[in-house]
Short mmCIF file of C-alpha atoms and ligand atoms in Angstrom, two decimals:
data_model
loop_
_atom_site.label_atom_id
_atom_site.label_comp_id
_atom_site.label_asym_id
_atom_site.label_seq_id
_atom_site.Cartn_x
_atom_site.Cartn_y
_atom_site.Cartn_z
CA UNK R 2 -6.97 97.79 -74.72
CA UNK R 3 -7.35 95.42 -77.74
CA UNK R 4 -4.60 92.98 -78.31
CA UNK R 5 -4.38 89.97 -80.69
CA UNK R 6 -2.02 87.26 -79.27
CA UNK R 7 -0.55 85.09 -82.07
CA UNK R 8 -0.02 81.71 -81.95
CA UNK R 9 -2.02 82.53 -78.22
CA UNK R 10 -3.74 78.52 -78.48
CA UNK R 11 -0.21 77.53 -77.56
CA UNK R 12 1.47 76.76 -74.23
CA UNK R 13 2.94 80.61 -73.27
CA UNK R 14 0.05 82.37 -75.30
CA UNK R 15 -2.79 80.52 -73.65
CA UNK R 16 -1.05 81.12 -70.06
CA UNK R 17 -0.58 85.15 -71.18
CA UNK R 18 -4.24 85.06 -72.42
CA UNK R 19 -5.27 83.91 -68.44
CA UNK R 20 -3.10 87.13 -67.50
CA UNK R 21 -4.63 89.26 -70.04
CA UNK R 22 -8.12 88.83 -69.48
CA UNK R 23 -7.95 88.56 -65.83
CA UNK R 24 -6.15 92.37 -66.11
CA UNK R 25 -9.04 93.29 -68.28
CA UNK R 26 -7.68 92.96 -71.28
CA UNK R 27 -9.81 92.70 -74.07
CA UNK R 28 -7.51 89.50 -76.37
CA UNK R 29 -8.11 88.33 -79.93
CA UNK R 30 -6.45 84.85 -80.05
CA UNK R 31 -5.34 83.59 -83.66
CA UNK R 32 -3.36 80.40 -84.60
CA UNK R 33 -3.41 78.16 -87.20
CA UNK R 34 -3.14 75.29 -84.59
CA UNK R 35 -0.53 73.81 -86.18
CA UNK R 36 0.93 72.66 -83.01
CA UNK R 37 -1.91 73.23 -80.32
CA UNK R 38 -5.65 72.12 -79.81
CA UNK R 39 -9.08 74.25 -80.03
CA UNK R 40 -9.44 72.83 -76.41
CA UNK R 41 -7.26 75.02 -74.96
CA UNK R 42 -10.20 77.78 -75.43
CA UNK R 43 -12.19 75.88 -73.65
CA UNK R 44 -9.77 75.60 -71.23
CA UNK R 45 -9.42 79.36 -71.20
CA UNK R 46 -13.04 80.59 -70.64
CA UNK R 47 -13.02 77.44 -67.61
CA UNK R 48 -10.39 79.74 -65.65
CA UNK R 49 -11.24 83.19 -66.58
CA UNK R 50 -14.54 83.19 -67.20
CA UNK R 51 -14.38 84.50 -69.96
CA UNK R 52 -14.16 82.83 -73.65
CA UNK R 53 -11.78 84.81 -76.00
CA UNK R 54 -12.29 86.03 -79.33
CA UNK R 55 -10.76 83.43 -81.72
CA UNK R 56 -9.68 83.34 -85.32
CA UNK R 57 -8.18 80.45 -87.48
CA UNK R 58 -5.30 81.94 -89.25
CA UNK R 59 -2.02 80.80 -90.59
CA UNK R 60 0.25 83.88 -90.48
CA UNK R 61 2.00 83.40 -93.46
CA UNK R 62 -1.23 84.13 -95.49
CA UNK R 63 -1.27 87.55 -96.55
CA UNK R 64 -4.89 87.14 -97.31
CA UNK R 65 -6.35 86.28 -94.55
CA UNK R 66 -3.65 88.34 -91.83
CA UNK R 67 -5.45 91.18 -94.06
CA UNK R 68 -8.78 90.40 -93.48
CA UNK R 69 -8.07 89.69 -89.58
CA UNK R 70 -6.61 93.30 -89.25
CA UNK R 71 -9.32 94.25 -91.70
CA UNK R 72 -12.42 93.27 -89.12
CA UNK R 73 -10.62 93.86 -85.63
CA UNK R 74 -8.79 97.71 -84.41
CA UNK R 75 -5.96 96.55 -82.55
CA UNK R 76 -4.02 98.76 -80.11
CA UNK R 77 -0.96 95.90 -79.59
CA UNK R 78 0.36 92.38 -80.97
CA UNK R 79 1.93 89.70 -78.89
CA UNK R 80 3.64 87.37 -81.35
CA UNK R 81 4.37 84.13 -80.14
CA UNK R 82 3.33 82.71 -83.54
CA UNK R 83 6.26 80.07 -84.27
CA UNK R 84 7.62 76.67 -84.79
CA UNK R 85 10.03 75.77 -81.68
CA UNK R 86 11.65 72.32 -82.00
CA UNK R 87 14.91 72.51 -82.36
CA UNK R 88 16.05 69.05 -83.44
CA UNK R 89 13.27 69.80 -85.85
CA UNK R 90 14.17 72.92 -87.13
CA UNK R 91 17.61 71.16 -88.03
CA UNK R 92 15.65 67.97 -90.11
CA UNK R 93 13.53 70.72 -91.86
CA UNK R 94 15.53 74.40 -91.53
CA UNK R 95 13.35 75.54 -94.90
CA UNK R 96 10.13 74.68 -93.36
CA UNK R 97 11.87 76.54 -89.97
CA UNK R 98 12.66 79.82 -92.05
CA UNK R 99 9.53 79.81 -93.63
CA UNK R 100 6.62 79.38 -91.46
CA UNK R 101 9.16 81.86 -88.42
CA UNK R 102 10.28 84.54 -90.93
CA UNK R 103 7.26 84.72 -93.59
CA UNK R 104 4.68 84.87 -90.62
CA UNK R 105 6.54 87.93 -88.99
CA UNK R 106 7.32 89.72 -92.38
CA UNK R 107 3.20 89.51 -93.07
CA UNK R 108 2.58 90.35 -89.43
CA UNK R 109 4.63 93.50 -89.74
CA UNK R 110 3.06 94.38 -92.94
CA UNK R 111 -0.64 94.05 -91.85
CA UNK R 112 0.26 95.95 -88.55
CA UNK R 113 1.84 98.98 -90.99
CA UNK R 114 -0.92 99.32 -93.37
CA UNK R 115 -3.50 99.04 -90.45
CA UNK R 116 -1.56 101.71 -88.07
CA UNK R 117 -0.80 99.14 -85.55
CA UNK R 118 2.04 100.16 -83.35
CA UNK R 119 3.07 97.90 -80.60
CA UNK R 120 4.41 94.48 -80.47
CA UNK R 121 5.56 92.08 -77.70
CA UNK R 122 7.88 89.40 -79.53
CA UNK R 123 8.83 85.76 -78.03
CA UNK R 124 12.38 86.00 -78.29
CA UNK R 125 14.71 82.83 -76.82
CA UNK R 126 18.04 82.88 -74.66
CA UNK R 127 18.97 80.79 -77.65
CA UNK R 128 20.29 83.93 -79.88
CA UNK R 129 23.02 84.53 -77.10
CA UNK R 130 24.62 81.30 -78.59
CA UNK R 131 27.60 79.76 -76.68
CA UNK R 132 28.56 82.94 -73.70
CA UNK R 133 29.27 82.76 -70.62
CA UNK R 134 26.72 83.65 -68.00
CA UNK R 135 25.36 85.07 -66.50
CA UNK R 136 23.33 86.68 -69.83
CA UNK R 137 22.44 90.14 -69.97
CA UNK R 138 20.82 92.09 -72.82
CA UNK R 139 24.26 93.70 -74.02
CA UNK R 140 25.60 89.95 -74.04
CA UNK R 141 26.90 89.57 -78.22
CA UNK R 142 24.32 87.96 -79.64
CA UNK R 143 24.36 85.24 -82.80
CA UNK R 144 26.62 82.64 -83.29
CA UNK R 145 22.95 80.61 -83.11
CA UNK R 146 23.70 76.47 -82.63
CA UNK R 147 20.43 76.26 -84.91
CA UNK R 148 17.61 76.99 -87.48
CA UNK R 149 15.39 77.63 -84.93
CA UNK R 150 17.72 80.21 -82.96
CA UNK R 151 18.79 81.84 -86.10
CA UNK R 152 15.43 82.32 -86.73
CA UNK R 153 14.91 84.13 -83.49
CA UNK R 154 18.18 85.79 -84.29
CA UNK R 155 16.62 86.94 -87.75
CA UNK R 156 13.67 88.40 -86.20
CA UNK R 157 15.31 90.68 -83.63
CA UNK R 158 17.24 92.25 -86.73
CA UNK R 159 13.84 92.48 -88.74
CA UNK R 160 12.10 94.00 -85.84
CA UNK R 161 15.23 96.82 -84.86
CA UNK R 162 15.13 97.54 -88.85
CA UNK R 163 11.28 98.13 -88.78
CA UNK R 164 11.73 100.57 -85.79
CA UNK R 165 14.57 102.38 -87.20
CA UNK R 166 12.62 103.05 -90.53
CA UNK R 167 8.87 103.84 -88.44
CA UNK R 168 9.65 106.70 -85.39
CA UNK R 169 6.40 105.53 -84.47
CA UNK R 170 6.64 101.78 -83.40
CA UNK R 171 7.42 100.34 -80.45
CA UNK R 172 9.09 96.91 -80.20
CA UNK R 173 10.03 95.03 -76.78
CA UNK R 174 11.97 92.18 -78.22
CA UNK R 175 11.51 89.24 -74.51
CA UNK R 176 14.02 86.90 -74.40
CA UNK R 177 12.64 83.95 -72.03
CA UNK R 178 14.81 81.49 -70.67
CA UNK R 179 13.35 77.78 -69.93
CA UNK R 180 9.41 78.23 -69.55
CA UNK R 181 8.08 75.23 -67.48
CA UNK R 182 5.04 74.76 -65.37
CA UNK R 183 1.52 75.32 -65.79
CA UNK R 184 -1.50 77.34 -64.63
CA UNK R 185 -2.04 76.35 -60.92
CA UNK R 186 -5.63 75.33 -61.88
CA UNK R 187 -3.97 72.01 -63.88
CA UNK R 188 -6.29 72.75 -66.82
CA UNK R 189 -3.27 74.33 -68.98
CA UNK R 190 -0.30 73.39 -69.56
CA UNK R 191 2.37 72.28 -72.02
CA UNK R 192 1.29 69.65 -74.35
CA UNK R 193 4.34 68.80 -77.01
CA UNK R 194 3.44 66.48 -79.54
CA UNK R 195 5.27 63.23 -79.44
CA UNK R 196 8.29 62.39 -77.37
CA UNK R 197 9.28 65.76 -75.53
CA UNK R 198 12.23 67.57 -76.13
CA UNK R 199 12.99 69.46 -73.79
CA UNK R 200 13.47 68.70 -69.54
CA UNK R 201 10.41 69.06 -68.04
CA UNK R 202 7.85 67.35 -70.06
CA UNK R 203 9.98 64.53 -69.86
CA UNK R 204 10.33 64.35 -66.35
CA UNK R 205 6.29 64.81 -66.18
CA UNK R 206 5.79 61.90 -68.45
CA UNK R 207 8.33 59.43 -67.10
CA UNK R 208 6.58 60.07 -63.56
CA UNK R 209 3.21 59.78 -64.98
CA UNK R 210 4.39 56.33 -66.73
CA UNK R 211 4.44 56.87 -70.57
CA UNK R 212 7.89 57.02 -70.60
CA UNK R 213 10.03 54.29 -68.94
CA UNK R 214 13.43 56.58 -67.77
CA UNK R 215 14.92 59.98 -67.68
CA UNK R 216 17.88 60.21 -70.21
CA UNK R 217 20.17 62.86 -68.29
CA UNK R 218 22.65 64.03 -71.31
CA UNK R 219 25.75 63.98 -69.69
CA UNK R 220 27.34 64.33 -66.22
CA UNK R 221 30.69 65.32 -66.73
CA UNK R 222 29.97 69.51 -67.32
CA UNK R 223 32.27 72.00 -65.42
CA UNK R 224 28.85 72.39 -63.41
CA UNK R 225 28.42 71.40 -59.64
CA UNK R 226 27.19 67.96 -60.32
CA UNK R 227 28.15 67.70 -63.69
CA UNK R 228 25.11 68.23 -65.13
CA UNK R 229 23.67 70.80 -67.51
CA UNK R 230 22.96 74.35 -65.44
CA UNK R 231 19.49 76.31 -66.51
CA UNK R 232 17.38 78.86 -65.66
CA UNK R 233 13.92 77.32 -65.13
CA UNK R 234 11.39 79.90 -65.09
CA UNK R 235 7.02 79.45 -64.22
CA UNK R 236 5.16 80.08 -67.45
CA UNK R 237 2.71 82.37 -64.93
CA UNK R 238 5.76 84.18 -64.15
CA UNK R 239 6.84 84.82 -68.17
CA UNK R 240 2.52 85.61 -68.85
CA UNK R 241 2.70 88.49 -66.21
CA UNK R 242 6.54 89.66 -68.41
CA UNK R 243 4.10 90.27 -71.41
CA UNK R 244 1.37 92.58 -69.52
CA UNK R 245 4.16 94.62 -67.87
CA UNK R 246 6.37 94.77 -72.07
CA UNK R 247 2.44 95.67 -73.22
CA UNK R 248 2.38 98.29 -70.59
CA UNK R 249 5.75 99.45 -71.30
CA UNK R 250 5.41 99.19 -74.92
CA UNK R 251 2.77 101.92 -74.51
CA UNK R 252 4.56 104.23 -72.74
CA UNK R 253 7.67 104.78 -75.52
CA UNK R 254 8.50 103.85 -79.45
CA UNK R 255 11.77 102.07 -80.76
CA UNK R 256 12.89 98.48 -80.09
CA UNK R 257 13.84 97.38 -76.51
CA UNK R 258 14.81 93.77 -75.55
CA UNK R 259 14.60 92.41 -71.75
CA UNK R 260 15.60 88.77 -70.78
CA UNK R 261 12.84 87.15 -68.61
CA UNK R 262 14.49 84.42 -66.34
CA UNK R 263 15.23 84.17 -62.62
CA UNK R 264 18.77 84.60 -62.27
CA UNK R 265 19.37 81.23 -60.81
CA UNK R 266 20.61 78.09 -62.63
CA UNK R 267 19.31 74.41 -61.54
CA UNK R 268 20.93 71.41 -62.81
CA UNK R 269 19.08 68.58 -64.15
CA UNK R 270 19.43 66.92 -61.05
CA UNK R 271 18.18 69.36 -59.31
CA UNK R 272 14.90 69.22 -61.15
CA UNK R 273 14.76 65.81 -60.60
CA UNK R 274 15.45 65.75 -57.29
CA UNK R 275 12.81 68.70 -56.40
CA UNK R 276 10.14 67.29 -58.76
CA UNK R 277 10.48 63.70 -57.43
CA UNK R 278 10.64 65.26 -53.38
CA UNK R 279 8.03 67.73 -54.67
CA UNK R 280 5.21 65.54 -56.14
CA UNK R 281 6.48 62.36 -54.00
CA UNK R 282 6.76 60.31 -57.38
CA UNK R 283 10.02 58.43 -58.55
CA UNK R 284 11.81 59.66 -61.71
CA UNK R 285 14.01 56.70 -62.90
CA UNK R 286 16.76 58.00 -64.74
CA UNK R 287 20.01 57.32 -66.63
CA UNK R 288 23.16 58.63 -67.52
CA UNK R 289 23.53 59.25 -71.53
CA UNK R 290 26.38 60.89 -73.37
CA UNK R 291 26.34 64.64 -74.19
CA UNK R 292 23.32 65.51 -76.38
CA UNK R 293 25.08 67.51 -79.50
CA UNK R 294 24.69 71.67 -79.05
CA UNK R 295 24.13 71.40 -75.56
CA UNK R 296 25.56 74.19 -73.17
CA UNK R 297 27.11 73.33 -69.74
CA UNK R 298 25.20 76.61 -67.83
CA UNK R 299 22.91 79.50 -69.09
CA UNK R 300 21.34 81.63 -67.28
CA UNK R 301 19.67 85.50 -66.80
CA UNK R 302 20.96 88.23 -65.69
CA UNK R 303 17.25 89.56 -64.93
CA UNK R 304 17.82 92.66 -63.29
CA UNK R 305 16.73 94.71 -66.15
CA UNK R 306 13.21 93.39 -66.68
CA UNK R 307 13.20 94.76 -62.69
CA UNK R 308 14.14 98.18 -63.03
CA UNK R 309 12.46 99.07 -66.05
CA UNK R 310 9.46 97.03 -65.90
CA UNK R 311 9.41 96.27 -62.59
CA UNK R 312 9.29 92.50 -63.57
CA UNK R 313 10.69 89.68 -61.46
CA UNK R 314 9.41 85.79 -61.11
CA UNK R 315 7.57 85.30 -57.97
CA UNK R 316 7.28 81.41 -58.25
CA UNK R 317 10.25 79.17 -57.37
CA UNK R 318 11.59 76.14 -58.55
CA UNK R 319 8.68 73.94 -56.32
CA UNK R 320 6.00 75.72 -57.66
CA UNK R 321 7.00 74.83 -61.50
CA UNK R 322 7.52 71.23 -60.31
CA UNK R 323 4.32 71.03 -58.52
CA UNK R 324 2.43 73.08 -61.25
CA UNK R 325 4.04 70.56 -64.00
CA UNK R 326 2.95 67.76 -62.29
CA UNK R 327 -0.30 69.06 -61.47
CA UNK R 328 -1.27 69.01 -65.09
CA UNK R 329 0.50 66.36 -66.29
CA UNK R 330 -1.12 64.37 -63.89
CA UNK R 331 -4.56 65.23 -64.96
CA UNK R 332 -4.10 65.20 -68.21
CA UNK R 333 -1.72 62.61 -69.08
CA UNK R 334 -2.80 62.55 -72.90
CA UNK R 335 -2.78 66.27 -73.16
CA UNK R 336 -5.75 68.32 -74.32
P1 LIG Z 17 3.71 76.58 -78.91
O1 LIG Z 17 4.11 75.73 -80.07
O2 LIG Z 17 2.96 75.94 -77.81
O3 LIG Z 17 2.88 77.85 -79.42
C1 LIG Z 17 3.11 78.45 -80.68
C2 LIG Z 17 1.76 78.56 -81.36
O4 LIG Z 17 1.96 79.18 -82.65
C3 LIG Z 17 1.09 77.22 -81.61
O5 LIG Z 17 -0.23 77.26 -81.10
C4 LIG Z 17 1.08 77.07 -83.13
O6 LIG Z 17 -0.07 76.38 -83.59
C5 LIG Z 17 1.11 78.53 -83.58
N1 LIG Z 17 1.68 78.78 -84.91
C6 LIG Z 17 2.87 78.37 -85.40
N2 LIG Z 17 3.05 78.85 -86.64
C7 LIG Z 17 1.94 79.58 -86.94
C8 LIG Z 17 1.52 80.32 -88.08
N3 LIG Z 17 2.26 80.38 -89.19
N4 LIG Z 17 0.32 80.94 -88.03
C9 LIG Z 17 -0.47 80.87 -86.94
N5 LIG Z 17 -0.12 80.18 -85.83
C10 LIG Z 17 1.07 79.54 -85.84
O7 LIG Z 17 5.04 77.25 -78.35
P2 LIG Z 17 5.27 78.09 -77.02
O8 LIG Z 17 6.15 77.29 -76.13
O9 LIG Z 17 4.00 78.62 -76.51
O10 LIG Z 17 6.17 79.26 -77.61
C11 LIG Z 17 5.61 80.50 -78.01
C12 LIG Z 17 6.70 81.33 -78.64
O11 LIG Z 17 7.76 81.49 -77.69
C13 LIG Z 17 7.33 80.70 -79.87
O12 LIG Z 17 7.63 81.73 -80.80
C14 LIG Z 17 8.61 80.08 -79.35
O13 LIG Z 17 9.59 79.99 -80.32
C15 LIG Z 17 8.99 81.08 -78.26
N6 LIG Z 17 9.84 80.49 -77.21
C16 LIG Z 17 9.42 79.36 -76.56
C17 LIG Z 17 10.24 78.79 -75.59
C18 LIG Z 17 9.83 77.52 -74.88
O14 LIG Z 17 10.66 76.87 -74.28
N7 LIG Z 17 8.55 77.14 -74.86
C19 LIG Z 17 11.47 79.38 -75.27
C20 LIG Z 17 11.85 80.55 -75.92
C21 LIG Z 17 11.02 81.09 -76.90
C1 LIG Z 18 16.41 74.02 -75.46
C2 LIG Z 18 16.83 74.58 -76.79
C3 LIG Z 18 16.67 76.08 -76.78
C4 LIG Z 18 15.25 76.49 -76.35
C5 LIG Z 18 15.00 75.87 -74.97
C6 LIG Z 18 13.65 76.19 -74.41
C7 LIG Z 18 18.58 73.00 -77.53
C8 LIG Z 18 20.03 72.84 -77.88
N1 LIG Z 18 18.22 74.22 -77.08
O1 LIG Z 18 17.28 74.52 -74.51
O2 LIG Z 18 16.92 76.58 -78.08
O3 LIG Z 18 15.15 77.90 -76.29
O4 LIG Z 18 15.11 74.45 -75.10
O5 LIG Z 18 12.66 75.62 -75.20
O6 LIG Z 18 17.79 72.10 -77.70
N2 LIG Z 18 18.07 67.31 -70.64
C9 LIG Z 18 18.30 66.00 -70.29
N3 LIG Z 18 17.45 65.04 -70.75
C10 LIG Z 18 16.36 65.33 -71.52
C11 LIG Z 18 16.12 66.68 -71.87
C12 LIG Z 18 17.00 67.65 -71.42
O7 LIG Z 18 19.27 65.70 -69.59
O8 LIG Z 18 15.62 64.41 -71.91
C13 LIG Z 18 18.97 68.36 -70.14
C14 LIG Z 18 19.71 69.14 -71.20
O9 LIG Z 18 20.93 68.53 -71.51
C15 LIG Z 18 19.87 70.52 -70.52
C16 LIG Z 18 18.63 70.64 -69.63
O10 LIG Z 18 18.16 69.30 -69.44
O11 LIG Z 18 20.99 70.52 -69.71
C17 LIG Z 18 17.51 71.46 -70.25
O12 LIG Z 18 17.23 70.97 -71.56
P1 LIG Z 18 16.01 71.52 -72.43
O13 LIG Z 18 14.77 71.51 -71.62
O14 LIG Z 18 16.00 70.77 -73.71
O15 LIG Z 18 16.37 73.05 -72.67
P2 LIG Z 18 17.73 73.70 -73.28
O16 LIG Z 18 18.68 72.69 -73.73
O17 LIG Z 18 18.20 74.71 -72.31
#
């Protein structure tokens, strides 16, 4: 099989690419790098063995989506091609729509006028908006808090259109919950640029030293210990979701959508507790007000991903802190 992994430089594509070519898979990797590092190939061919086929290409160019789709026969498309920030999304929501919408829309076309017909699309818990968990696929969707999530949002509706109008296609929309960890090697991992975001990169980089405290937003949640409730799930665990959705995809035609999380909700001091008991490092921390948009608990019901693609995660919340920490530690600058 012959699959082209968008956006596949970054942190879940370059994991899924390990998966891929260690099932055989023959992978085409293209990204415009626009928030990843030609390292990571590198990185890629050190694990596997094997260095992928790679092409520079910005997704939103017609032109040169064309001419990739033009030189390559591809039997299925993982798309993780995207911008992901959400604080940033809400600063620059045009440049959000843009680059997440106008890079699918040419994807799609290329894929119809070169008789592609399967794709595997990085989805986000995000488009189930403010619901109680736990989530399950037939949970209302919309009601996004964001650019970014309505852009996820947009896509799923863009993708069940496509398959309506083409008998032929075959869609499996994943929805992933909180991707953290790394390859147990240490030589991949997540690398965000500038001040992280999200949990665990920040934890990572207060322990390694380049940042001086955790800033826990808020304790006072209708949660256990008052702090925010998530479903942490390994990044190896979400790679080996996409083989089993190419698999399926395969198999059947029309759009299906399968939430890839654990089931089980850790708050963040959980994750600091774990990570610092884990790694046997100290993770200073504070108490800060509410950060804006922030839920008090989310997380999967999973069981579908288990009985139709006989998905479940295998690692556990010490494995993504030890994995995390494994290659933040040796690679405290990143690529
Ligand atoms: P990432 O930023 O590490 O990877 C995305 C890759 O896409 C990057 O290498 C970037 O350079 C590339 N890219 C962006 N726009 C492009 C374009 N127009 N043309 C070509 N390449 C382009 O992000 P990730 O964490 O690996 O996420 C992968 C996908 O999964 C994204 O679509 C993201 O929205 C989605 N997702 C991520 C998370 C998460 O927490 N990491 C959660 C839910 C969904
Ligand atoms: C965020 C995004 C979501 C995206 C997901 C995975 C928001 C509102 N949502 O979700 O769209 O799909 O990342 O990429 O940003 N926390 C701290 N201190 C920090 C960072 C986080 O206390 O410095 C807390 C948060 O309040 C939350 C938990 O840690 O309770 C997880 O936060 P984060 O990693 O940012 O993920 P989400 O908020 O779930």
């Amino acid at each position: 099989m012959n699959v082209l992994l968008t956006g596949g430089a970054g942190y879940i594509g370059s994991h899924t690419a390990v998966t891929l070519i260690n099932a055989g898979i023959n992978i085409v990797i293209a990204d415009n790098f626009s928030n990843s590092s030609p390292k990571v190939l590198d990185r890629i061919a050190e694990i596997t063995g094997k260095r992928p086929e790679f092409v520079e290409v910005d997704f939103c160019d017609k032109a040169a989506t064309d001419a990739l789709f033009e030189s390559h026969s591809f039997d299925g498309v993982i798309h993780f091609a995207g911008l992901k920030a959400v604080g940033e999304s809400c600063r620059q929501p045009i440049r959000y729509y843009r680059n997440n919408l106008d890079s699918t829309l040419t994807l799609l076309e290329a894929m119809a006028k070169y008789n592609v017909k399967r794709l595997v699309f990085s989805s986000s818990a995000t488009v189930y908006g403010d619901q109680p968990a736990p989530l399950t696929e037939s949970t209302p969707t919309g009601n996004c808090s964001n650019p970014y999530g309505w852009t996820k949002y947009m896509i799923e509706q863009i993708l069940k259109g496509a398959c309506d109008a083409d008998p032929e296609l075959s869609v499996v929309l994943l929805r992933y919950f909180n991707p953290l960890g790394a390859h147990e090697s240490g030589k991949i991992g997540e690398n965000p640029n500038g001040i992280p975001n999200n949990l665990m990169p920040y934890i990572s980089q207060v322990a390694v030293g380049k940042l001086e405290k955790l800033h826990i937003f808020g304790n006072d949640y209708d949660t256990p210990d008052g702090t925010g409730v998530r479903d942490y799930i390994h990044v190896v665990d979400l790679a080996q979701g996409h083989l089993d959705a190419l698999h399926y995809a395969e198999k059947r035609t029309g759009c299906d959508v399968f939430n890839l999380g654990t089931g089980k909700g850790y708050s963040v001091l959980d994750m600091v507790k774990t990570f610092s008991r884990v790694n046997g490092v100290e993770v200073p921390y504070v108490i800060d007000p509410r950060r804006p948009g922030d839920l008090a608990t989310v997380y999967a019901d999973p069981k579908k991903a288990e009985t139709v693609l006989g998905w479940t995660a295998k690692r556990n919340l010490e494995d993504m802190c030890r994995d995390s920490w494994n290659w933040q530690s040796h690679n405290p600058q990143g690529y």
